[in-house]
Amino acid sequence: YSPSNQLIAAAIWELATDQTTIDFVTVGERLRARNQLTNIGGPEYLVELQNATPSVSSAAHYATIISDFSASEQTAMFSANAERYFRI
């Protein structure tokens, strides 16, 4: 892990231990209070991580993508082996 991500993970762990909401604001504030926000690349880095993280609100869409991919993979596998299955 990168040093920045280690600091972020430690802040998240502390928030979870304190049973505090974990989000961009609370993690940033915890890092700021520990004088570590600048060390990780500032709030900009937290935004970058947030934007790169899949959202729970998109879970249904992700499930559809995975299901469609799985179905197409199964179809391709079946087609590739169709001769073996239907050999007369």
PDB file of C-alpha atoms in Angstrom:
ATOM      1  CA  TYR A   1       0.000   0.000   0.000  1.00  0.00           C
ATOM      2  CA  SER A   2       1.069   3.553  -0.641  1.00  0.00           C
ATOM      3  CA  PRO A   3       1.826   5.733   2.391  1.00  0.00           C
ATOM      4  CA  SER A   4      -1.135   7.954   1.474  1.00  0.00           C
ATOM      5  CA  ASN A   5      -3.526   5.019   1.375  1.00  0.00           C
ATOM      6  CA  GLN A   6      -2.148   3.711   4.670  1.00  0.00           C
ATOM      7  CA  LEU A   7      -2.957   7.041   6.343  1.00  0.00           C
ATOM      8  CA  ILE A   8      -6.439   7.027   4.815  1.00  0.00           C
ATOM      9  CA  ALA A   9      -7.036   3.431   5.906  1.00  0.00           C
ATOM     10  CA  ALA A  10      -5.945   4.298   9.454  1.00  0.00           C
ATOM     11  CA  ALA A  11      -8.358   7.255   9.513  1.00  0.00           C
ATOM     12  CA  ILE A  12     -11.188   5.041   8.239  1.00  0.00           C
ATOM     13  CA  TRP A  13     -10.362   2.404  10.858  1.00  0.00           C
ATOM     14  CA  GLU A  14     -10.495   5.021  13.611  1.00  0.00           C
ATOM     15  CA  LEU A  15     -13.834   6.333  12.365  1.00  0.00           C
ATOM     16  CA  ALA A  16     -15.242   2.804  12.238  1.00  0.00           C
ATOM     17  CA  THR A  17     -13.954   2.097  15.747  1.00  0.00           C
ATOM     18  CA  ASP A  18     -15.619   5.305  16.937  1.00  0.00           C
ATOM     19  CA  GLN A  19     -18.807   4.222  15.095  1.00  0.00           C
ATOM     20  CA  THR A  20     -18.699   7.462  13.110  1.00  0.00           C
ATOM     21  CA  THR A  21     -20.023   7.819   9.577  1.00  0.00           C
ATOM     22  CA  ILE A  22     -17.302   7.172   7.028  1.00  0.00           C
ATOM     23  CA  ASP A  23     -17.395   9.488   4.052  1.00  0.00           C
ATOM     24  CA  PHE A  24     -15.284  12.042   2.202  1.00  0.00           C
ATOM     25  CA  VAL A  25     -15.961  14.744   4.797  1.00  0.00           C
ATOM     26  CA  THR A  26     -15.300  12.713   7.951  1.00  0.00           C
ATOM     27  CA  VAL A  27     -12.162  11.057   6.567  1.00  0.00           C
ATOM     28  CA  GLY A  28     -10.836  14.423   5.407  1.00  0.00           C
ATOM     29  CA  GLU A  29     -11.581  15.987   8.770  1.00  0.00           C
ATOM     30  CA  ARG A  30      -9.888  13.148  10.659  1.00  0.00           C
ATOM     31  CA  LEU A  31      -6.788  13.502   8.474  1.00  0.00           C
ATOM     32  CA  ARG A  32      -6.841  17.298   8.885  1.00  0.00           C
ATOM     33  CA  ALA A  33      -7.080  16.952  12.679  1.00  0.00           C
ATOM     34  CA  ARG A  34      -4.012  14.678  12.583  1.00  0.00           C
ATOM     35  CA  ASN A  35      -2.143  17.114  10.267  1.00  0.00           C
ATOM     36  CA  GLN A  36      -2.057  14.426   7.574  1.00  0.00           C
ATOM     37  CA  LEU A  37      -4.433  15.797   4.953  1.00  0.00           C
ATOM     38  CA  THR A  38      -1.639  17.522   3.047  1.00  0.00           C
ATOM     39  CA  ASN A  39       0.539  14.393   3.313  1.00  0.00           C
ATOM     40  CA  ILE A  40      -1.984  12.306   1.384  1.00  0.00           C
ATOM     41  CA  GLY A  41      -2.360  14.837  -1.414  1.00  0.00           C
ATOM     42  CA  GLY A  42      -5.087  16.987   0.081  1.00  0.00           C
ATOM     43  CA  PRO A  43      -8.816  16.802  -0.445  1.00  0.00           C
ATOM     44  CA  GLU A  44      -8.164  16.427  -4.170  1.00  0.00           C
ATOM     45  CA  TYR A  45      -6.759  12.933  -3.604  1.00  0.00           C
ATOM     46  CA  LEU A  46      -9.780  11.953  -1.519  1.00  0.00           C
ATOM     47  CA  VAL A  47     -12.071  13.155  -4.331  1.00  0.00           C
ATOM     48  CA  GLU A  48     -10.007  11.146  -6.831  1.00  0.00           C
ATOM     49  CA  LEU A  49     -10.430   8.003  -4.701  1.00  0.00           C
ATOM     50  CA  GLN A  50     -14.120   8.663  -4.252  1.00  0.00           C
ATOM     51  CA  ASN A  51     -14.632   9.061  -8.003  1.00  0.00           C
ATOM     52  CA  ALA A  52     -12.731   5.822  -8.688  1.00  0.00           C
ATOM     53  CA  THR A  53     -14.824   3.811  -6.214  1.00  0.00           C
ATOM     54  CA  PRO A  54     -17.975   2.069  -7.410  1.00  0.00           C
ATOM     55  CA  SER A  55     -21.124   3.461  -5.828  1.00  0.00           C
ATOM     56  CA  VAL A  56     -23.652   1.358  -3.937  1.00  0.00           C
ATOM     57  CA  SER A  57     -26.395   3.289  -5.706  1.00  0.00           C
ATOM     58  CA  SER A  58     -25.138   1.758  -8.972  1.00  0.00           C
ATOM     59  CA  ALA A  59     -25.156  -1.829  -7.668  1.00  0.00           C
ATOM     60  CA  ALA A  60     -28.181  -2.880  -9.741  1.00  0.00           C
ATOM     61  CA  HIS A  61     -26.556  -1.551 -12.903  1.00  0.00           C
ATOM     62  CA  TYR A  62     -23.280  -3.359 -12.095  1.00  0.00           C
ATOM     63  CA  ALA A  63     -25.218  -6.588 -11.480  1.00  0.00           C
ATOM     64  CA  THR A  64     -26.870  -6.280 -14.897  1.00  0.00           C
ATOM     65  CA  ILE A  65     -23.483  -5.769 -16.574  1.00  0.00           C
ATOM     66  CA  ILE A  66     -22.050  -8.830 -14.831  1.00  0.00           C
ATOM     67  CA  SER A  67     -25.117 -10.923 -15.618  1.00  0.00           C
ATOM     68  CA  ASP A  68     -25.048  -9.913 -19.293  1.00  0.00           C
ATOM     69  CA  PHE A  69     -21.324 -10.651 -19.489  1.00  0.00           C
ATOM     70  CA  SER A  70     -21.807 -14.037 -17.838  1.00  0.00           C
ATOM     71  CA  ALA A  71     -24.616 -14.939 -20.224  1.00  0.00           C
ATOM     72  CA  SER A  72     -22.539 -13.968 -23.272  1.00  0.00           C
ATOM     73  CA  GLU A  73     -19.549 -15.922 -21.931  1.00  0.00           C
ATOM     74  CA  GLN A  74     -21.737 -18.988 -21.388  1.00  0.00           C
ATOM     75  CA  THR A  75     -23.162 -18.651 -24.894  1.00  0.00           C
ATOM     76  CA  ALA A  76     -19.687 -18.355 -26.391  1.00  0.00           C
ATOM     77  CA  MET A  77     -18.465 -21.380 -24.419  1.00  0.00           C
ATOM     78  CA  PHE A  78     -21.502 -23.403 -25.454  1.00  0.00           C
ATOM     79  CA  SER A  79     -21.059 -22.414 -29.102  1.00  0.00           C
ATOM     80  CA  ALA A  80     -17.393 -23.339 -29.040  1.00  0.00           C
ATOM     81  CA  ASN A  81     -18.259 -26.771 -27.683  1.00  0.00           C
ATOM     82  CA  ALA A  82     -21.544 -27.306 -29.583  1.00  0.00           C
ATOM     83  CA  GLU A  83     -20.035 -29.910 -31.885  1.00  0.00           C
ATOM     84  CA  ARG A  84     -19.054 -32.039 -28.901  1.00  0.00           C
ATOM     85  CA  TYR A  85     -22.556 -31.733 -27.376  1.00  0.00           C
ATOM     86  CA  PHE A  86     -24.494 -32.464 -30.557  1.00  0.00           C
ATOM     87  CA  ARG A  87     -22.239 -35.000 -32.284  1.00  0.00           C
ATOM     88  CA  ILE A  88     -24.390 -37.625 -33.959  1.00  0.00           C
TER      89      ILE A  88
END
